[in-house]
XYZ file of N, CA and C in Angstrom:
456
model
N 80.991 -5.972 0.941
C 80.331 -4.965 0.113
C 80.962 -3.615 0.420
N 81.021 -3.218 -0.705
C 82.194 -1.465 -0.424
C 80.592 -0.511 -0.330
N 81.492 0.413 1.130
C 80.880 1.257 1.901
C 79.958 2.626 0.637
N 80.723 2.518 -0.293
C 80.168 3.293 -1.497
C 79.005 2.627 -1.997
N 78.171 1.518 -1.516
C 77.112 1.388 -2.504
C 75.778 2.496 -2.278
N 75.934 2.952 -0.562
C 75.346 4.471 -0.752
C 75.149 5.301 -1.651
N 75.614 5.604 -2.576
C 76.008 6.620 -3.627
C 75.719 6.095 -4.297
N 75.232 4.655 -5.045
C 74.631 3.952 -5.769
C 72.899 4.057 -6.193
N 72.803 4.136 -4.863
C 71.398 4.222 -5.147
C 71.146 5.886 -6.104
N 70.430 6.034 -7.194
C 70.157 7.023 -7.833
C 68.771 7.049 -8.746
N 67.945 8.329 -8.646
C 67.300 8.322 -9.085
C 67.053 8.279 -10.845
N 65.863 7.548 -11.378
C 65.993 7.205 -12.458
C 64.516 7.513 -13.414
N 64.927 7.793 -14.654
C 63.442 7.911 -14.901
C 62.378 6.443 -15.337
N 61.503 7.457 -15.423
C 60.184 6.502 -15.415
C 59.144 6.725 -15.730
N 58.416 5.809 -16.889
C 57.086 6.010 -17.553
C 55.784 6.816 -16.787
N 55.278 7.905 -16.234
C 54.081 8.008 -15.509
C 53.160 7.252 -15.415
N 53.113 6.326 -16.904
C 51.699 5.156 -16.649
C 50.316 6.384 -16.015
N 50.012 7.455 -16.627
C 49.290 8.247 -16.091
C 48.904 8.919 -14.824
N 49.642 8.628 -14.138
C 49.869 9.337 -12.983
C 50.299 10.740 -13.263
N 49.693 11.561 -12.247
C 50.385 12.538 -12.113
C 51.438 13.110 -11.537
N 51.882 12.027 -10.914
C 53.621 11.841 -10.441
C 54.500 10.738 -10.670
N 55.332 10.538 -11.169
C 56.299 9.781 -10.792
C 57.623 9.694 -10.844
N 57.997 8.798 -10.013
C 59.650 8.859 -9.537
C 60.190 7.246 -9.208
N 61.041 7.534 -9.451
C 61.904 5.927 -9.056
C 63.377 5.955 -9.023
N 63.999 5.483 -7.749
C 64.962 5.102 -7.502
C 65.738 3.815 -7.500
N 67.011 3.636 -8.285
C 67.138 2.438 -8.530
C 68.732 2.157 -8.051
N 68.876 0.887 -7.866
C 70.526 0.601 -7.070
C 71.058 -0.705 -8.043
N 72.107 -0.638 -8.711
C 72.951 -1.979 -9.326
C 72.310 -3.142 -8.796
N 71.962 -4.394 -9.747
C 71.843 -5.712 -9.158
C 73.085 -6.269 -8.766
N 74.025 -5.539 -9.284
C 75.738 -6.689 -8.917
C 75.909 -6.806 -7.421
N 76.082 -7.633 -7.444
C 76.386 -8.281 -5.623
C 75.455 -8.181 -4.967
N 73.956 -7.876 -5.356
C 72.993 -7.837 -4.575
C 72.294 -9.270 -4.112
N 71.836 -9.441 -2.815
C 71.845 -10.737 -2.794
C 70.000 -11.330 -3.492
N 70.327 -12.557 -4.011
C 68.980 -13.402 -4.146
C 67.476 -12.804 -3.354
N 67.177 -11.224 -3.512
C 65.842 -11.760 -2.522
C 64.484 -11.088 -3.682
N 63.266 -11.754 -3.219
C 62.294 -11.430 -4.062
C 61.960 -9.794 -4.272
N 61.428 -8.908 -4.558
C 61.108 -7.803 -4.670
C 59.542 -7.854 -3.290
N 59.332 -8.420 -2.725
C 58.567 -8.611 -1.364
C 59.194 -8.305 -0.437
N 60.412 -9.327 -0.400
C 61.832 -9.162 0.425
C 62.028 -7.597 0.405
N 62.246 -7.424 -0.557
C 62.837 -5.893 -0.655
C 62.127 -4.513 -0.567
N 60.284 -4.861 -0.815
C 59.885 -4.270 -0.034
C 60.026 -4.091 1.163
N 59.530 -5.474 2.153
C 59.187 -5.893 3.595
C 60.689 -5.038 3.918
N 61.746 -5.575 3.773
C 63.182 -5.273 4.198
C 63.163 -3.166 3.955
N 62.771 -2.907 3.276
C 62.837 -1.255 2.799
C 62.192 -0.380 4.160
N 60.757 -0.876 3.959
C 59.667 -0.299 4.801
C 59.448 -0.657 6.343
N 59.488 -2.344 6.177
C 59.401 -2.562 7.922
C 60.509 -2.775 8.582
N 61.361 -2.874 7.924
C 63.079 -2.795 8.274
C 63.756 -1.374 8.464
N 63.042 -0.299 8.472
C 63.552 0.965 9.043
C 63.581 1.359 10.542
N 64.140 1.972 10.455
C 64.370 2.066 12.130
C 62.764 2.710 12.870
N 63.040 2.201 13.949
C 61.418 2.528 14.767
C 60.790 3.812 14.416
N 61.482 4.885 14.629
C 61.239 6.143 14.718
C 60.800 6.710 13.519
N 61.344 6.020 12.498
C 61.125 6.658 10.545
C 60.110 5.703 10.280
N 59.988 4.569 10.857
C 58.124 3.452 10.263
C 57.677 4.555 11.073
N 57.237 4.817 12.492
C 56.302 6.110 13.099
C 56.270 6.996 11.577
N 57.187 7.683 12.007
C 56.920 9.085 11.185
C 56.376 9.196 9.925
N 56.950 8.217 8.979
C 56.619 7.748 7.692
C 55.211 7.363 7.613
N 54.686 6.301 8.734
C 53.053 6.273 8.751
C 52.314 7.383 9.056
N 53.028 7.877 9.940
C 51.968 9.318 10.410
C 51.705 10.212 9.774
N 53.158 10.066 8.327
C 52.225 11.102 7.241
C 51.279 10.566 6.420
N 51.808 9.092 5.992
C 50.834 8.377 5.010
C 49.223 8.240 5.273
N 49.154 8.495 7.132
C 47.403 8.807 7.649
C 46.929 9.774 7.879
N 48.059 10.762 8.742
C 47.650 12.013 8.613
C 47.636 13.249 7.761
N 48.691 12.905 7.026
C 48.540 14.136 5.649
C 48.413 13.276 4.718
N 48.548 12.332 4.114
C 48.111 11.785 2.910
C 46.471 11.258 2.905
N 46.491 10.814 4.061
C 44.640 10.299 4.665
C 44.829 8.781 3.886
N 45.850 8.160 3.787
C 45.887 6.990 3.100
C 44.896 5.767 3.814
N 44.568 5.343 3.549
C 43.685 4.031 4.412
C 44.722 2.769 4.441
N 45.008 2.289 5.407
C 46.132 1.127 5.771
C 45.641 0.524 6.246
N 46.802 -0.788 5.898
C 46.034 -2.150 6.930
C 46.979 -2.366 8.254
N 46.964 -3.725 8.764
C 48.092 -3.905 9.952
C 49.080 -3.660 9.629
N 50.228 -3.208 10.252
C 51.712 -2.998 10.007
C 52.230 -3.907 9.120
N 52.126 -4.753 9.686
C 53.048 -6.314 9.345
C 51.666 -7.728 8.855
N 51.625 -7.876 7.942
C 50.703 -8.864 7.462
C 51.108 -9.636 6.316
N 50.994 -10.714 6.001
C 51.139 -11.327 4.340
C 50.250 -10.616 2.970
N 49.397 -9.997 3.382
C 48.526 -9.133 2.570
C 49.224 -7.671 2.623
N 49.821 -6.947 3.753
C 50.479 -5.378 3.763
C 51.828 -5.596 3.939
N 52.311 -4.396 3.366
C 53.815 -4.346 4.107
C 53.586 -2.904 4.692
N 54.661 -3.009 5.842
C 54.000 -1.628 6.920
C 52.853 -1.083 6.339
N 51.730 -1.542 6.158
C 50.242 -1.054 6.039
C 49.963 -1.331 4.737
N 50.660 -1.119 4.144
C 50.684 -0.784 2.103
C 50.039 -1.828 1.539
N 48.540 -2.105 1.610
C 47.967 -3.280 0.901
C 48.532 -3.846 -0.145
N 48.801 -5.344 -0.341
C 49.590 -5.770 -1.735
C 48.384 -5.758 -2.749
N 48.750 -5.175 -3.939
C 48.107 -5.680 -5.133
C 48.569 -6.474 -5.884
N 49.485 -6.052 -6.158
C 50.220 -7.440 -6.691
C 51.200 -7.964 -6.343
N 51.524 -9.875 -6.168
C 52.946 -10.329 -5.806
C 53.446 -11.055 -6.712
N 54.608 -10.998 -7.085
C 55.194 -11.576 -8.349
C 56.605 -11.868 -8.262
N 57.608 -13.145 -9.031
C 58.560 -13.144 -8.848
C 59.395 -12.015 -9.444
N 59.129 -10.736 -10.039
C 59.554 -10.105 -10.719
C 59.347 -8.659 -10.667
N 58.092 -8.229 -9.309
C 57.406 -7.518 -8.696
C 56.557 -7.412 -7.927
N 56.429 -6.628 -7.232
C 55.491 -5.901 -5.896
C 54.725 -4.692 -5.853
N 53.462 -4.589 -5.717
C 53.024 -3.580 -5.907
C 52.174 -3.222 -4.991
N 52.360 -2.352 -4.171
C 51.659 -2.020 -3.458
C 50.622 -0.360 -3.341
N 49.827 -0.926 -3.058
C 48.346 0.284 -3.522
C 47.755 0.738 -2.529
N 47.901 2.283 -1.708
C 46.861 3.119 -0.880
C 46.369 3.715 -1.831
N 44.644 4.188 -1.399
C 44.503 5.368 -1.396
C 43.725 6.145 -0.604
N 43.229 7.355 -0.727
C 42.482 8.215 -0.065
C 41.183 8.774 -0.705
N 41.271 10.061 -0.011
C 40.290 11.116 -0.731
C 40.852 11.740 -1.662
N 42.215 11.893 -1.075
C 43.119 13.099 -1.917
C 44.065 12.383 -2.571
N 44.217 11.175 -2.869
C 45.099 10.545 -3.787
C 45.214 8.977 -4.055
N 45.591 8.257 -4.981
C 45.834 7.253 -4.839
C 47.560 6.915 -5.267
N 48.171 6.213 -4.226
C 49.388 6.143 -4.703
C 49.739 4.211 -4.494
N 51.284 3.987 -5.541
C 51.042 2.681 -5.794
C 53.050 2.887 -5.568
N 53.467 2.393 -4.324
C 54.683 1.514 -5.038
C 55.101 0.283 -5.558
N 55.933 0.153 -6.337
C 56.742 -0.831 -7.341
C 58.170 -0.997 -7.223
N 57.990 -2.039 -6.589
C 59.393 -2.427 -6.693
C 59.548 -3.742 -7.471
N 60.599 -3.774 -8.348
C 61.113 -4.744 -9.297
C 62.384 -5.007 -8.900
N 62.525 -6.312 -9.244
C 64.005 -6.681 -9.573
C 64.510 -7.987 -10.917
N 65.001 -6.972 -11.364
C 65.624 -8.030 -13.351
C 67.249 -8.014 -12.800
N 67.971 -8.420 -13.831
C 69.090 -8.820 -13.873
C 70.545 -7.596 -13.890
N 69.564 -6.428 -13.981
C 70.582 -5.064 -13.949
C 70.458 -4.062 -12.586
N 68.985 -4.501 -11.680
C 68.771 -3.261 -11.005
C 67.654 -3.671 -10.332
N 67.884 -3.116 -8.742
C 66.832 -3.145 -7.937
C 65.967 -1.878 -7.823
N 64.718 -1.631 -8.534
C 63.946 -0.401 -8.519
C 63.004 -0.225 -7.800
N 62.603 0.915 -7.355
C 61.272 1.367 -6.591
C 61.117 2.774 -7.207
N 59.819 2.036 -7.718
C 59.161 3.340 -7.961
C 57.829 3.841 -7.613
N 57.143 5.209 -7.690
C 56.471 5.617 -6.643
C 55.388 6.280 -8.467
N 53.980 5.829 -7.875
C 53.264 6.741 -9.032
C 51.981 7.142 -7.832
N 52.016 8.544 -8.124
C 50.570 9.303 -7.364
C 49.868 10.150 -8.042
N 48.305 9.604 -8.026
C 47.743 10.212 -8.981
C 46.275 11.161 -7.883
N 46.708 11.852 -7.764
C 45.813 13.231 -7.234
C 44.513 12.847 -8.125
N 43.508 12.864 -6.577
C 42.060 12.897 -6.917
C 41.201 13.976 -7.001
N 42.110 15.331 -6.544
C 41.844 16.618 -6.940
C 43.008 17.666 -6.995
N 42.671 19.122 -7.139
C 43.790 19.988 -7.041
C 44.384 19.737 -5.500
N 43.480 19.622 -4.713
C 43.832 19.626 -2.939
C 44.828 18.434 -3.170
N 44.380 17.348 -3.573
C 45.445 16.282 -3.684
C 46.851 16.381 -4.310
N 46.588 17.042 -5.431
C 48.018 17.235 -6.103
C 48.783 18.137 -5.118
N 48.260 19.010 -4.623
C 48.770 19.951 -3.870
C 49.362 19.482 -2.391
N 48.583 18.332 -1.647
C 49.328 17.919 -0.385
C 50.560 17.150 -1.047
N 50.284 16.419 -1.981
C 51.582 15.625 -2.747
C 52.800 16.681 -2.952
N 52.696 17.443 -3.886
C 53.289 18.225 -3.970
C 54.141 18.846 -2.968
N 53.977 18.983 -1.805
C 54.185 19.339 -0.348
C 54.852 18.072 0.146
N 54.842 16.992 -0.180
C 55.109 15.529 0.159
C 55.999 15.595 -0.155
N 56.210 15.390 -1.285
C 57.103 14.412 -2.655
C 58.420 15.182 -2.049
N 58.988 16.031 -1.506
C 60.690 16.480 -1.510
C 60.788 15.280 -0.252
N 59.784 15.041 1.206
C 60.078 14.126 1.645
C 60.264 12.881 0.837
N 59.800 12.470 0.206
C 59.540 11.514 -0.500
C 60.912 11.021 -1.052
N 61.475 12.099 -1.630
C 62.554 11.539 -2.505
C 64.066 11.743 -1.363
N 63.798 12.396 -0.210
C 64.614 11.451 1.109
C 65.075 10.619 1.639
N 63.511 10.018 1.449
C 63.543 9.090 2.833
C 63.845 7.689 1.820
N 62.555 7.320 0.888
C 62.537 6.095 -0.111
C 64.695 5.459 -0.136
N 65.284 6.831 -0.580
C 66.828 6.416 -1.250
C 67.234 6.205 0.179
N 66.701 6.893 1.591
C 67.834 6.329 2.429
C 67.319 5.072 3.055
N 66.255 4.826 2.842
C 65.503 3.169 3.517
C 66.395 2.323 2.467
N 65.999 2.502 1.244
C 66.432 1.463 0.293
C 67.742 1.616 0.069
N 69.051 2.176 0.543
C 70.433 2.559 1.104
C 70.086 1.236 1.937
N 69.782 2.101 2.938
C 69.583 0.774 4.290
C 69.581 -0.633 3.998
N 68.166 -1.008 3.673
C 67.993 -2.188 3.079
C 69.182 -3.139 2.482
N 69.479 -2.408 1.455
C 70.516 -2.988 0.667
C 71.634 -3.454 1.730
N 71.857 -2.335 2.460
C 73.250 -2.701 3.414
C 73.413 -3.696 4.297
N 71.687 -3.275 4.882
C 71.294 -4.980 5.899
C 71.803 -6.255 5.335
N 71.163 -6.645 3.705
C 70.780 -7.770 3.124
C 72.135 -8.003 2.685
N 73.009 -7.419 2.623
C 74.235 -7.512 2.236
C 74.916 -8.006 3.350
């Protein structure tokens, strides 16, 4: 796999589905290998290095106030209760006081996507998001960088 699929990953648009945020980053399916969009959660989130699962949870409890489950479970991925599992998607659903947020990751025949929708349960909410989201659009492209590179 050429060292350029870094630069691959790029952000893309995406329906809000009523949210008051959303974003999604997406990477070529070519040469990507066979894995479910679970896989590619589990591999994204609990497959980051020690120090970025810490940090990454510690905002999702302490500034987001997200409610999580165990790290690692068949029901969570690093905490992220599943709502839905599918051969075709993953969806995973916190929320709080101050927000409810849902990632999605898919995979079809052109592109591995994750996308992120947060819908603020007040102004305070939109507003810690708001404060979030530049992390947000960081960290997501360099895990799912990662990921990809592992599985490769």
């Amino acid at each position: 796999m050429p060292t350029s699929r870094a630069r691959l990953v790029r952000r893309v648009a995406v329906d809000p589905a009523g949210a008051h945020y959303a974003s999604a980053f997406a990477v070529p399916a070519v040469d990507l290998p066979p894995l479910t969009p679970e896989d590619w959660a589990r591999g994204t989130l609990e497959g980051a290095p020690a120090a970025m699962r810490w940090f990454v949870r510690a905002g999702w409890l302490g500034v987001l106030g997200l409610r999580l489950g165990p790290r690692s479970s068949a029901q969570h991925v690093l905490g992220w209760p599943v709502a839905v599992s599918g051969p075709d998607g993953i969806t995973l659903e916190a929320h709080s006081p101050l927000l409810t947020a849902r990632n999605v990751v898919s995979v079809d025949g052109d592109a591995l996507v994750w996308a992120t929708y947060v819908h603020g349960e007040s102004r305070r909410g939109r507003a810690v998001w708001a404060a979030a989201a530049p992390l947000h659009h960081l960290i997501i492209p360099f895990l799912l960088e990662r990921a990809v590179r592992r599985a490769s």
